[in-house]
C-alpha cells in the first residue's frame, strides 16, 4: 500500500527525466461502509492533487477538479449510502503538461510531480453546516479597541432561517473565552461586525494568536462548529514602505519552492513546518513568497505561529492562454486560494498575476476584482519582469535581476506614489552548487549583499525577496545539465551555502560567524590568498595566529553603508606579526607589509613601484633574494614550525560571542544529527531530516570530502531514498519516516572503518 502524502517514485536527487513528472497515476481505496453515517453529510476533502483530479465512487465519475495546489471536496451521494455497501474510491491524478490548466501551456521553471501529495480527509457533519468563516479586523472607535468583521457562509434551510443563530467566541492563548457575540440569521451568508478590547496585536516579534470559534445553532442546539486561528493586525504597503501595525518594516525575504529531495511536493506536516522555521530562525528573513503557487496549510500555520510574513500567489509561469477554459481556471484557483488562506494573519499580499507574464488587462482586471471581493482586507500584487507595466494591482511587484544593485522604484514603475516590492533578485544570475568552491560561492554571497544594501538604502523599496531559499528540480530548458536550478542560498536539503549566511547575519537572534574561505594557500591560484569575508552580525572580529594577536577587523561600511550588518573583510593576515622583526624600523615594516599584501592582491606579481621599494630595502639592509623570499614564505605562505593555527573571534558588545579555529587537519570523524528525536504517528506518517558531516578536530566541515556512506535503519523507521549516498561538500542528508510501528528506532551510518548512530522515538 502507499501512504499519503504521495508522489511519483522514484524521484532522484538529480538527473531526473523531467517528463516522468507529467504523467498519470491512479489510486484506489475501499472505504468500509461503517466509516459513514447514512443520516448525515459525508464529505471527502483532498488538500492537494497534481494537477487534474478525476474522482470516481463505485465506478461513477463524482468530480473533476482542475488545479494542483488548492483543496476541493466531494459529498458522498445519499443513494450510495442507502446501498449500505463499501465504497470504492478511485482517483486519477493527471499532471500532463498539455492540460488547459495553469501553470501549464508554456515552458515552466519548476516541475509539478504527479500525485496525491497532500492529505485526504473524511468528514461527517450534520446536513446543515458551516461552509466557511472569514474574519478580519481593523481599528476600533478608540485606540484600545478593535473592530472584528465576520462573514459566515452556511448551508441551511433558508425557509426556516429564523430557527438558526450564530454564536461567535474569541478565545485567548489559554483557550479562555474573552468575547462572545450572538447573531440572528437573515440569510445563508451572515455578515456581522463588533468591537473587542484588550487585544494584543499580531506582529513579527510577538505573533499573538487567538481562536475564533463559530457555532451554528438550531432551536438553541449546537449542530456545527468551526474554529480557526486569528491574529489582529494592520498591514499596508505604501509608497514609502510597508507598515505593520503602523510601524515601518523593511521586508527582507526569500522565495520558496515546496520541493524536497526524493519526495518532490509530498512532504508531511513536520517538513513543511521546518521550512518556516528555517526561513525565520536560520535565515532570519521576515517574509517569504510562495513561488509560484499556493503552498501547504501546515507551512502557513507555522508562519502564523512564528511571525513570518507571506506573499502568496496563483499558479503559473509567464504563459497566458487565450482559451477561456484556461482563464476561468485561473480565477477558480485564485478564489480557492483566497478562501482557504484569508484567515492567516501571516498572509499580507495576494499575487493575482501569473508570474512574469505580459500585461493582460482583461484577465487581471478579473483577478483583482475577485480578490478584493473575496477579501477586502488585503492588497493585491502581481509579479512581473517588465518595467512600466500596466498596474491594476495595489502594489507594483517586480523581479529585479539588475547587477549589482536594485533599480530605483520610480525607474521601474514610471509613476509616483505606487507601493513597490522587489519580488525576486539574484538567483539565476549566479547559480552555484554548495560544493562548487569558495570563489563562486563568495560571488553569489556578494551579489545578495549588494541587493540587500540597495533595499535598505532606497526608502521607496518596501522589500526585497531574493531568489531563492533552496535549489530545486526543474525542466531541461532551465538549470544545469542535471535538471537542478542551483539558485538557492541553500541546497535541496536546506544546508546553507555562503549566501545563506548573508541572510542569517542580518538577524539579531543569535551570534553568526562564518567565513568565505580558509587560510590555506593551496585554495587560491598562484598561492595568492584572496580577501576572506566574514558573514557575521558581530561588531568586530579578532584574528590570532598560533595564539598571537594579528588584527581586529570591522564591518565594511564603506561598500555596504546601509546594511544592518555588513560583511567584515579579512584583507590583512600580517597585522602586528611584523612587529617582532625588530631589525626593521616601524616605517620599514610598513613598506614590507604593503609589498606582501600587494603580492596577494596581484597573483604574486609586483608593480614597478613596489619592486623599487623592495630593492631599496634589500640594498639598505644588505639582504639577499633568499632573505626577501623568507618574508613571503613566513607571512604569506605561513611556512613555520608552529601549529599554523588561525583563530577568528567574533566580538559583540565587547564580549567574545563566537569563534572559528582553522589549521592543518590531523584527524576527521563523522557526526550524525536528526532534526528531531521524536516522531509522531498522526493523520499521516511523520519524518525527519538526518544530517551526516565529516568534521575535523576543530569541528569544521571537511568541505572537500565526498566519501560514500551506507545507511541502515531499525524496523520502526523507513529510509527515503538510496541506502548508499556520497557526502557532498563534506555533508550528506537524508530523510527517515514512520511506517506505523512504535518504539525507539536506531539509524546507523557506516563509512569505511567508522560508524555513527542516533536514535528516534516513534509514538502515537
XYZ file of C-alpha atoms in Angstrom:
764
model
C 0.000 0.000 0.000
C 1.015 3.592 -0.499
C 0.712 6.234 2.182
C -0.220 9.874 1.783
C 1.323 12.316 1.060
C 2.487 10.531 -2.089
C 4.126 11.379 -5.384
C 5.579 9.565 -8.344
C 8.520 7.332 -7.456
C 11.424 7.318 -7.667
C 12.499 10.942 -7.627
C 16.274 11.074 -7.804
C 18.371 13.725 -6.120
C 19.353 14.941 -9.582
C 19.460 13.802 -13.223
C 15.718 13.178 -13.315
C 13.978 12.892 -16.659
C 11.624 15.851 -16.356
C 8.998 14.093 -18.492
C 8.319 11.489 -15.798
C 6.712 14.071 -13.518
C 3.990 14.977 -16.032
C 2.206 11.657 -16.233
C -0.895 9.940 -14.790
C -1.242 7.995 -11.542
C -4.300 6.012 -10.435
C -5.188 5.496 -6.773
C -7.764 3.062 -5.401
C -9.034 2.618 -1.855
C -12.006 0.709 -0.463
C -13.822 2.622 2.270
C -15.783 0.327 4.633
C -19.436 1.238 4.940
C -19.156 1.570 8.727
C -16.994 4.681 8.231
C -20.043 6.603 7.048
C -23.289 7.867 8.545
C -26.390 7.277 6.459
C -28.231 10.186 8.105
C -25.514 12.828 7.919
C -23.340 14.601 5.388
C -20.258 12.600 4.419
C -17.604 14.597 2.608
C -14.118 13.761 1.363
C -11.620 16.607 1.188
C -8.493 16.499 -0.961
C -5.943 19.103 0.088
C -3.721 18.868 -2.972
C -3.612 16.649 -6.046
C -1.380 17.361 -9.031
C -2.939 18.551 -11.256
C -6.309 17.421 -12.684
C -8.219 15.123 -10.345
C -10.926 12.780 -11.578
C -12.669 11.144 -8.625
C -14.808 8.029 -9.002
C -17.140 6.451 -6.452
C -18.063 2.832 -7.182
C -17.102 3.339 -10.804
C -19.083 6.527 -11.363
C -17.385 9.855 -12.002
C -18.153 12.057 -8.996
C -15.918 15.062 -9.567
C -13.269 16.631 -11.803
C -11.094 19.289 -10.209
C -8.562 21.381 -12.094
C -5.693 22.853 -10.095
C -2.918 21.155 -8.198
C -2.428 23.489 -5.256
C -5.810 24.131 -3.629
C -8.296 21.866 -1.844
C -11.599 20.511 -3.101
C -14.357 18.341 -1.650
C -16.867 15.767 -2.828
C -20.025 14.738 -1.000
C -20.895 11.046 -0.872
C -24.291 10.774 -2.613
C -27.183 9.618 -0.470
C -28.031 6.846 -2.939
C -24.618 5.254 -2.329
C -25.105 5.476 1.428
C -28.549 3.879 1.089
C -26.930 0.804 -0.508
C -25.131 0.133 2.798
C -22.088 -1.219 0.968
C -18.412 -0.433 0.960
C -17.474 2.419 -1.339
C -14.576 2.109 -3.759
C -12.808 5.435 -4.139
C -10.684 5.819 -7.281
C -8.660 8.910 -8.091
C -6.993 9.669 -11.387
C -4.203 12.211 -10.849
C -3.112 13.749 -14.137
C -0.143 16.126 -14.310
C 0.158 16.142 -18.093
C 1.554 19.486 -19.146
C -0.769 19.585 -22.155
C -3.782 20.157 -19.897
C -5.508 23.561 -20.221
C -4.672 24.429 -16.611
C -2.261 26.944 -15.087
C 0.697 26.631 -14.704
C 0.744 24.679 -17.973
C 0.840 25.968 -21.532
C 4.437 27.100 -21.938
C 7.857 26.354 -20.528
C 7.975 26.239 -16.717
C 10.985 26.772 -14.478
C 9.881 24.147 -11.971
C 8.285 20.717 -12.032
C 4.927 19.598 -10.658
C 5.323 15.914 -9.748
C 2.098 13.986 -10.229
C 0.338 12.536 -7.196
C -1.929 12.982 -4.195
C 0.798 14.906 -2.439
C -1.227 16.354 0.434
C -3.659 14.877 2.935
C -7.129 13.474 2.269
C -9.804 13.582 4.981
C -13.262 12.152 5.522
C -15.570 14.492 7.442
C -19.004 13.676 8.796
C -21.249 16.620 9.643
C -24.885 17.460 10.015
C -26.631 18.247 6.758
C -26.902 21.830 7.914
C -23.398 23.130 8.430
C -20.924 25.996 8.343
C -19.397 26.113 4.894
C -16.853 28.847 5.537
C -15.987 31.506 8.077
C -13.894 34.586 7.272
C -12.826 37.147 9.850
C -10.702 40.253 9.650
C -10.181 43.258 11.866
C -9.494 46.968 11.738
C -9.029 49.800 14.184
C -11.963 50.392 16.509
C -13.595 53.535 17.809
C -10.796 54.086 20.321
C -7.098 53.216 20.454
C -7.637 50.194 22.732
C -10.439 48.619 20.677
C -10.537 46.546 17.511
C -13.477 46.064 15.184
C -13.909 42.476 14.074
C -15.728 41.820 10.809
C -17.004 38.331 10.163
C -18.591 36.581 7.197
C -20.116 33.160 7.807
C -21.351 31.133 4.848
C -23.905 28.494 5.834
C -25.657 25.545 4.286
C -29.104 25.690 5.900
C -32.803 25.531 5.113
C -33.434 29.137 4.043
C -37.173 28.758 4.628
C -36.547 28.102 8.330
C -33.726 30.578 8.909
C -35.482 32.032 11.948
C -34.706 28.739 13.723
C -30.939 29.304 13.422
C -28.475 31.515 15.191
C -24.716 32.004 15.180
C -22.608 32.343 18.300
C -19.052 33.541 17.824
C -16.393 33.217 20.513
C -12.917 34.673 20.784
C -10.518 32.551 22.824
C -7.081 33.622 24.009
C -3.901 31.539 24.069
C -5.091 29.670 27.170
C -8.416 28.914 25.428
C -10.291 31.267 27.734
C -13.333 32.968 26.218
C -12.639 36.704 26.139
C -15.589 37.694 23.963
C -18.898 36.244 22.822
C -21.427 37.549 20.287
C -24.680 36.069 19.007
C -26.281 36.814 15.628
C -29.747 36.117 14.290
C -29.640 34.854 10.708
C -31.286 36.670 7.826
C -29.706 34.620 5.033
C -27.236 31.806 4.456
C -24.486 34.446 4.265
C -24.164 36.125 7.634
C -22.138 39.364 7.799
C -21.633 40.986 11.189
C -19.174 43.256 12.980
C -18.473 44.065 16.608
C -15.810 45.625 18.797
C -13.457 43.884 21.195
C -10.932 45.359 23.595
C -7.842 44.279 25.460
C -6.407 42.629 22.359
C -2.691 42.074 21.754
C -1.714 42.696 18.150
C -0.083 40.042 15.981
C 3.389 41.071 14.796
C 6.693 39.650 13.605
C 8.182 39.739 17.104
C 5.018 38.864 19.036
C 2.792 36.710 16.806
C -0.112 36.546 19.232
C -2.846 34.216 18.010
C -6.443 33.938 19.119
C -9.019 31.304 18.248
C -12.244 32.311 16.548
C -14.941 29.768 17.327
C -18.162 29.918 15.299
C -21.119 27.820 16.458
C -24.223 27.151 14.365
C -27.308 26.507 16.483
C -30.773 25.348 15.521
C -33.533 25.952 18.027
C -30.807 26.563 20.616
C -28.936 23.313 19.961
C -25.422 23.262 18.511
C -25.301 21.465 15.168
C -21.915 22.567 13.802
C -18.768 24.336 14.914
C -15.806 25.860 13.057
C -12.575 27.086 14.624
C -9.580 28.853 13.166
C -6.591 30.777 14.445
C -6.631 34.518 14.013
C -4.341 37.463 14.546
C -5.352 41.086 14.980
C -3.071 43.302 12.893
C -2.966 46.124 10.352
C -0.874 45.762 7.192
C -0.381 48.219 4.364
C 2.031 48.768 1.505
C 2.522 52.479 0.865
C 4.748 54.466 -1.457
C 7.173 54.971 1.435
C 7.326 51.331 2.525
C 5.476 48.518 4.254
C 3.735 49.171 7.561
C 2.740 46.556 10.124
C 0.543 47.917 12.895
C 1.604 51.418 11.878
C 5.340 50.694 12.097
C 7.664 50.761 9.095
C 9.238 47.354 8.392
C 11.876 46.731 5.726
C 10.949 43.370 4.260
C 13.947 41.108 3.795
C 12.853 37.801 2.338
C 13.320 34.779 0.114
C 11.208 32.836 -2.367
C 10.333 29.241 -1.552
C 9.515 26.210 -3.662
C 7.665 23.463 -1.741
C 10.029 20.862 -3.177
C 12.198 18.312 -1.378
C 14.726 15.643 -2.411
C 13.304 12.197 -3.226
C 9.673 13.176 -2.429
C 9.009 16.228 -4.602
C 5.981 18.052 -3.179
C 4.881 15.114 -0.996
C 6.122 16.380 2.355
C 4.003 15.926 5.515
C 3.428 18.463 8.249
C 6.782 18.416 10.049
C 8.789 19.092 6.901
C 6.513 21.974 5.945
C 6.781 23.491 9.413
C 10.555 23.047 9.377
C 10.829 25.216 6.278
C 9.038 28.066 8.039
C 11.402 27.710 10.998
C 14.372 27.553 8.623
C 13.357 30.830 6.992
C 12.601 32.619 10.251
C 15.229 31.320 12.651
C 18.119 30.159 10.458
C 17.921 32.607 7.564
C 16.448 35.435 9.617
C 14.004 36.720 6.996
C 10.724 38.489 7.664
C 8.817 37.482 4.526
C 8.533 34.533 2.163
C 6.929 34.400 -1.264
C 5.268 31.086 -2.109
C 6.674 30.858 -5.607
C 4.829 30.154 -7.810
C 1.661 28.664 -6.357
C -0.289 28.264 -3.083
C 1.588 26.076 -0.619
C 0.787 23.751 2.270
C -1.543 24.905 5.037
C 0.945 23.433 7.519
C 3.562 25.857 6.237
C 1.159 28.796 6.565
C 0.004 27.682 10.017
C 3.604 27.721 11.181
C 4.162 31.145 9.621
C 1.209 32.375 11.695
C 2.712 30.891 14.845
C 6.211 32.327 14.461
C 5.528 35.685 12.807
C 6.767 35.062 9.263
C 5.007 37.206 6.656
C 3.753 35.599 3.439
C 3.195 36.822 -0.114
C 1.238 34.050 -1.829
C 0.171 33.825 -5.444
C -1.741 31.943 -8.116
C -0.017 29.151 -10.063
C 1.782 29.937 -13.289
C 4.995 30.842 -15.037
C 4.927 33.507 -17.769
C 2.380 31.812 -20.037
C -1.131 33.243 -20.504
C -3.595 31.329 -22.646
C -6.326 32.927 -24.725
C -8.563 29.910 -24.106
C -11.474 30.785 -21.863
C -11.320 27.434 -20.059
C -7.725 28.142 -19.016
C -8.581 31.693 -17.945
C -11.627 30.577 -15.940
C -9.359 28.047 -14.272
C -7.010 30.833 -13.176
C -9.937 32.578 -11.500
C -11.073 29.338 -9.866
C -7.604 28.675 -8.458
C -7.395 32.274 -7.235
C -10.741 32.013 -5.449
C -9.844 28.673 -3.874
C -6.529 30.094 -2.661
C -8.106 33.162 -1.087
C -10.955 31.266 0.565
C -8.504 28.755 2.025
C -5.876 31.238 3.220
C -7.608 34.529 4.053
C -7.778 33.834 7.792
C -3.989 33.565 8.072
C -2.551 36.717 9.697
C 0.812 35.916 8.120
C -0.599 36.382 4.607
C -0.209 40.065 3.723
C -0.439 40.171 -0.081
C -2.307 38.279 -2.795
C -0.414 37.596 -6.024
C -3.070 37.889 -8.734
C -0.887 37.778 -11.867
C 0.813 34.816 -13.495
C 4.472 35.083 -12.523
C 6.437 37.169 -15.073
C 3.569 37.269 -17.563
C 2.792 40.039 -20.016
C 0.063 42.583 -19.356
C -3.465 41.247 -19.847
C -5.911 43.858 -18.614
C -8.962 41.692 -19.224
C -7.717 38.740 -17.177
C -6.021 40.758 -14.466
C -8.957 43.087 -14.133
C -10.988 39.999 -13.240
C -8.408 38.611 -10.806
C -8.080 41.924 -8.970
C -11.842 42.337 -8.759
C -12.280 38.798 -7.443
C -9.533 39.254 -4.874
C -10.969 42.469 -3.448
C -14.470 40.962 -3.386
C -13.358 37.844 -1.509
C -11.012 39.732 0.817
C -11.421 43.494 1.285
C -8.689 43.493 3.948
C -5.628 42.775 1.794
C -3.869 44.439 -1.099
C -3.010 42.740 -4.359
C 0.297 42.421 -6.162
C 1.308 40.910 -9.467
C 4.786 39.662 -10.194
C 6.207 40.975 -13.441
C 9.645 41.360 -15.002
C 8.803 44.334 -17.221
C 9.129 47.998 -16.350
C 6.251 50.448 -16.893
C 3.754 47.588 -16.820
C 0.028 48.240 -16.521
C -0.642 48.475 -12.808
C -4.067 47.088 -11.960
C -2.873 45.812 -8.596
C -2.339 47.777 -5.397
C 1.400 47.034 -5.236
C 3.897 47.036 -8.099
C 5.803 43.779 -7.563
C 8.828 43.352 -9.812
C 11.573 40.792 -10.429
C 14.749 42.877 -10.483
C 17.775 40.993 -11.806
C 19.895 44.058 -12.440
C 23.540 43.901 -11.324
C 24.951 44.821 -8.901
C 22.240 46.974 -7.304
C 18.463 47.125 -7.301
C 16.887 49.716 -9.562
C 15.062 52.646 -8.027
C 11.305 52.239 -7.797
C 10.346 55.227 -9.955
C 12.599 53.993 -12.773
C 10.606 50.743 -12.915
C 7.063 51.871 -12.179
C 7.237 55.210 -14.060
C 4.571 56.531 -11.708
C 4.850 58.245 -8.385
C 3.004 57.060 -5.326
C 2.853 53.360 -6.193
C 3.876 50.936 -3.460
C 6.826 48.910 -4.734
C 8.143 45.470 -3.783
C 11.024 43.530 -5.350
C 9.657 40.004 -5.650
C 12.833 38.312 -6.968
C 16.508 39.148 -7.318
C 19.935 37.484 -7.795
C 19.206 33.724 -8.083
C 19.672 32.605 -11.667
C 22.167 35.402 -12.387
C 24.799 33.443 -10.484
C 23.882 29.770 -9.966
C 26.323 27.885 -7.779
C 26.464 24.493 -6.092
C 27.235 24.416 -2.386
C 30.284 22.246 -3.078
C 31.496 24.290 -6.041
C 34.263 26.086 -4.191
C 34.798 29.252 -2.225
C 35.262 31.718 -5.064
C 31.944 31.125 -6.862
C 30.044 30.869 -3.592
C 31.564 34.152 -2.443
C 30.458 35.877 -5.652
C 26.871 34.725 -5.064
C 27.017 35.933 -1.462
C 28.311 39.360 -2.517
C 25.505 39.703 -5.068
C 22.984 39.204 -2.255
C 24.852 41.712 -0.066
C 24.646 44.367 -2.791
C 20.924 43.791 -3.342
C 20.167 43.981 0.375
C 22.228 47.147 0.668
C 20.052 48.680 -2.078
C 16.937 47.636 -0.182
C 17.984 49.435 2.973
C 19.183 52.456 1.013
C 16.019 53.122 -1.002
C 13.026 54.267 1.057
C 10.661 53.593 -1.842
C 11.520 49.865 -1.936
C 9.302 48.236 0.670
C 11.080 44.900 0.498
C 13.329 42.603 -1.487
C 12.576 38.887 -1.737
C 15.625 37.019 -3.006
C 15.587 34.134 -5.435
C 15.581 31.717 -3.697
C 15.574 29.726 -0.459
C 16.804 26.379 -1.824
C 17.914 24.664 -5.006
C 15.104 22.867 -6.840
C 14.277 20.423 -9.641
C 13.326 21.945 -12.956
C 12.800 21.248 -16.654
C 15.519 20.645 -19.208
C 15.116 24.185 -20.571
C 16.415 25.580 -17.290
C 19.015 24.855 -14.685
C 22.125 22.731 -15.019
C 22.546 19.534 -17.075
C 21.261 17.544 -14.084
C 17.931 19.447 -14.230
C 18.517 21.322 -10.995
C 18.391 25.073 -10.605
C 21.250 25.918 -8.265
C 19.770 29.315 -7.446
C 19.265 28.808 -3.722
C 21.042 30.232 -0.717
C 20.879 26.626 0.488
C 20.902 23.270 -1.259
C 17.882 20.994 -1.701
C 18.333 19.629 1.827
C 18.349 23.176 3.279
C 22.099 23.104 4.023
C 23.364 26.675 3.852
C 25.630 27.976 1.131
C 27.729 31.053 1.850
C 24.837 33.216 0.616
C 22.635 31.723 3.323
C 24.920 33.185 5.960
C 24.442 36.626 4.385
C 20.777 36.444 5.397
C 21.462 34.785 8.735
C 23.910 37.555 9.638
C 21.250 40.256 9.188
C 19.358 38.897 12.188
C 19.936 39.702 15.853
C 18.540 36.407 17.143
C 21.907 34.713 17.746
C 25.593 35.361 17.025
C 26.527 34.434 13.455
C 30.075 33.955 12.178
C 31.017 32.103 9.005
C 33.922 32.547 6.594
C 34.035 32.652 2.814
C 37.315 30.750 2.648
C 40.273 29.364 4.545
C 43.910 30.352 5.080
C 45.465 27.516 3.072
C 47.479 28.867 0.150
C 46.553 25.828 -1.923
C 42.977 27.089 -2.046
C 43.991 30.074 -4.182
C 45.547 30.465 -7.651
C 49.279 31.246 -7.560
C 49.163 30.863 -3.758
C 47.785 34.420 -3.675
C 45.287 34.399 -0.837
C 42.130 36.374 -1.615
C 40.201 38.520 0.807
C 38.249 36.378 3.227
C 34.747 37.597 4.034
C 33.257 37.042 7.452
C 29.471 36.746 7.300
C 28.624 37.967 10.756
C 26.424 40.149 12.928
C 29.311 40.782 15.314
C 30.639 44.288 15.953
C 34.158 43.169 15.025
C 36.339 40.101 14.712
C 39.833 39.466 16.029
C 42.349 37.240 14.278
C 45.012 35.213 16.082
C 47.843 33.207 14.526
C 49.307 30.474 16.716
C 47.853 32.276 19.722
C 49.380 35.602 18.734
C 47.072 38.566 18.079
C 47.178 39.662 14.436
C 44.497 42.307 13.941
C 40.951 43.408 14.712
C 38.637 43.906 11.723
C 35.410 45.874 11.416
C 32.359 45.795 9.116
C 32.838 47.142 5.594
C 30.555 50.145 5.940
C 32.276 51.907 3.056
C 30.909 49.446 0.487
C 27.746 48.412 2.339
C 26.859 51.548 4.247
C 23.147 50.807 4.635
C 23.190 47.206 5.847
C 22.412 46.340 9.468
C 25.457 44.054 9.393
C 27.920 44.422 6.509
C 30.499 41.703 5.956
C 33.861 42.005 7.652
C 36.802 41.640 5.281
C 39.975 39.893 6.390
C 42.311 41.579 3.927
C 45.473 41.569 6.021
C 46.738 38.393 7.682
C 50.039 40.021 8.612
C 48.731 42.636 11.013
C 51.023 43.060 14.000
C 53.098 39.971 13.231
C 55.860 42.040 11.613
C 56.458 43.963 14.828
C 58.715 41.167 16.071
C 61.070 41.873 13.153
C 62.980 44.306 15.362
C 65.835 44.853 12.922
C 63.438 46.959 10.854
C 62.034 50.342 11.805
C 58.300 50.855 12.004
C 58.258 52.643 8.642
C 60.290 49.828 7.072
C 57.852 47.279 8.476
C 55.014 49.205 6.814
C 56.828 49.044 3.470
C 57.388 45.285 3.808
C 53.748 44.775 4.725
C 52.478 46.808 1.770
C 54.685 44.788 -0.600
C 53.479 41.470 0.823
C 49.804 42.470 0.688
C 50.289 43.695 -2.865
C 51.584 40.257 -3.811
C 48.389 38.591 -2.547
C 46.169 41.029 -4.417
C 48.051 40.704 -7.718
C 48.633 36.951 -8.022
C 52.193 37.230 -6.665
C 53.131 39.989 -9.133
C 54.620 43.331 -8.088
C 54.141 46.739 -9.622
C 57.192 48.737 -10.672
C 56.845 50.988 -7.626
C 56.771 48.029 -5.241
C 59.773 46.487 -6.970
C 61.678 49.740 -6.430
C 60.674 49.740 -2.755
C 61.769 46.136 -2.367
C 65.181 46.659 -3.988
C 65.682 49.804 -1.898
C 65.111 47.856 1.326
C 67.228 44.917 0.196
C 70.137 47.212 -0.568
C 69.729 49.220 2.627
C 69.560 46.092 4.827
C 72.120 44.096 2.830
C 69.509 41.449 2.101
C 69.872 38.686 -0.439
C 66.999 37.385 -2.566
C 66.513 34.407 -0.237
C 66.130 36.835 2.691
C 63.359 38.679 0.880
C 61.743 35.393 -0.122
C 61.722 34.292 3.512
C 59.215 37.062 4.296
C 56.871 35.657 1.651
C 57.309 32.142 2.992
C 56.783 33.204 6.596
C 53.976 35.768 6.344
C 52.097 34.751 3.197
C 52.741 31.016 2.897
C 52.961 30.543 6.688
C 55.831 28.074 6.343
C 56.638 27.996 10.018
C 57.465 25.329 12.552
C 54.450 26.206 14.671
C 50.962 24.753 14.515
C 49.928 27.147 11.727
C 46.658 27.640 13.555
C 44.272 30.523 12.979
C 41.577 31.594 15.436
C 38.840 34.039 14.455
C 36.855 35.500 17.346
C 33.570 37.364 16.955
C 33.072 40.259 19.365
C 29.719 41.822 20.218
C 29.114 44.376 22.942
C 32.769 43.950 23.965
C 32.284 40.222 24.572
C 33.620 37.210 22.691
C 30.472 35.500 21.399
C 31.585 33.207 18.558
C 34.812 31.711 17.275
C 36.236 29.596 14.486
C 39.592 27.810 14.554
C 41.333 26.685 11.376
C 44.546 24.739 10.991
C 46.173 21.668 9.472
C 43.675 18.809 9.582
C 45.131 15.970 11.627
C 42.032 13.893 12.225
C 38.447 13.697 10.994
C 35.328 11.892 12.084
C 31.652 11.627 11.209
C 28.797 13.228 13.102
C 25.102 12.471 12.778
C 22.175 14.612 13.861
C 18.436 14.354 13.273
C 16.254 17.447 13.306
C 14.105 15.818 15.990
C 14.449 12.875 18.349
C 10.706 12.118 18.400
C 8.337 11.296 15.542
C 4.562 11.165 15.883
C 2.135 8.941 14.008
C -0.852 11.247 13.495
C -3.020 11.932 10.443
C -0.111 10.885 8.224
C 3.333 9.428 8.595
C 5.941 11.680 10.177
C 9.512 12.186 9.068
C 12.732 13.955 9.908
C 15.848 15.059 8.121
C 19.125 13.482 9.217
C 22.418 15.273 8.536
C 25.781 13.495 8.441
C 29.004 15.518 8.374
C 32.689 14.785 8.231
C 34.405 17.267 10.527
C 37.970 17.948 11.612
C 39.420 18.331 15.099
C 38.175 21.933 15.184
C 34.573 20.925 14.326
C 34.831 22.412 10.837
C 33.162 20.585 7.947
C 35.677 18.889 5.651
C 34.144 20.556 2.628
C 36.208 18.664 0.047
C 35.129 15.250 1.311
C 32.958 13.068 -0.919
C 33.105 9.759 0.946
C 30.355 7.211 0.441
C 28.176 6.330 3.419
C 25.795 3.433 3.951
C 22.542 3.968 5.876
C 20.724 1.377 7.981
C 17.502 1.815 9.970
C 15.668 -0.238 12.569
C 12.175 -1.572 11.677
C 10.404 1.416 13.254
C 11.866 3.710 10.580
C 11.874 3.676 6.785
C 14.622 5.332 4.787
C 13.520 7.646 1.982
C 15.896 7.485 -0.957
C 19.000 5.384 -1.658
C 20.802 3.374 1.004
C 24.251 4.468 -0.183
C 24.974 8.157 -0.801
C 28.067 10.330 -1.005
C 28.991 13.301 1.069
C 28.637 16.486 -0.973
C 30.963 19.173 0.276
C 31.510 17.115 3.411
C 27.791 16.723 4.189
C 25.130 14.134 3.363
C 21.454 14.405 4.253
C 18.512 12.035 4.032
C 15.003 11.531 5.406
C 13.558 8.748 7.523
C 9.830 8.311 8.071
C 7.478 6.370 10.295
C 5.744 3.251 8.997
C 3.148 2.558 11.675
C 5.452 0.811 14.141
C 6.052 2.366 17.530
C 9.191 2.253 19.628
C 12.737 3.540 19.509
C 14.469 3.084 16.179
C 18.160 3.467 15.514
C 19.741 4.999 12.435
C 23.245 3.759 11.726
C 25.616 5.268 9.185
C 28.749 3.398 8.130
C 31.734 4.793 6.257
C 34.811 2.645 5.697
C 36.013 1.735 9.219
C 33.806 4.253 11.018
C 30.156 4.258 12.022
C 27.869 6.677 13.836
C 24.315 6.297 15.007
C 21.381 8.144 16.505
C 18.009 7.059 17.862
C 14.487 8.324 17.266
C 11.433 7.531 19.343
C 8.255 6.836 17.373
C 4.956 7.185 19.190
C 1.306 7.978 18.643
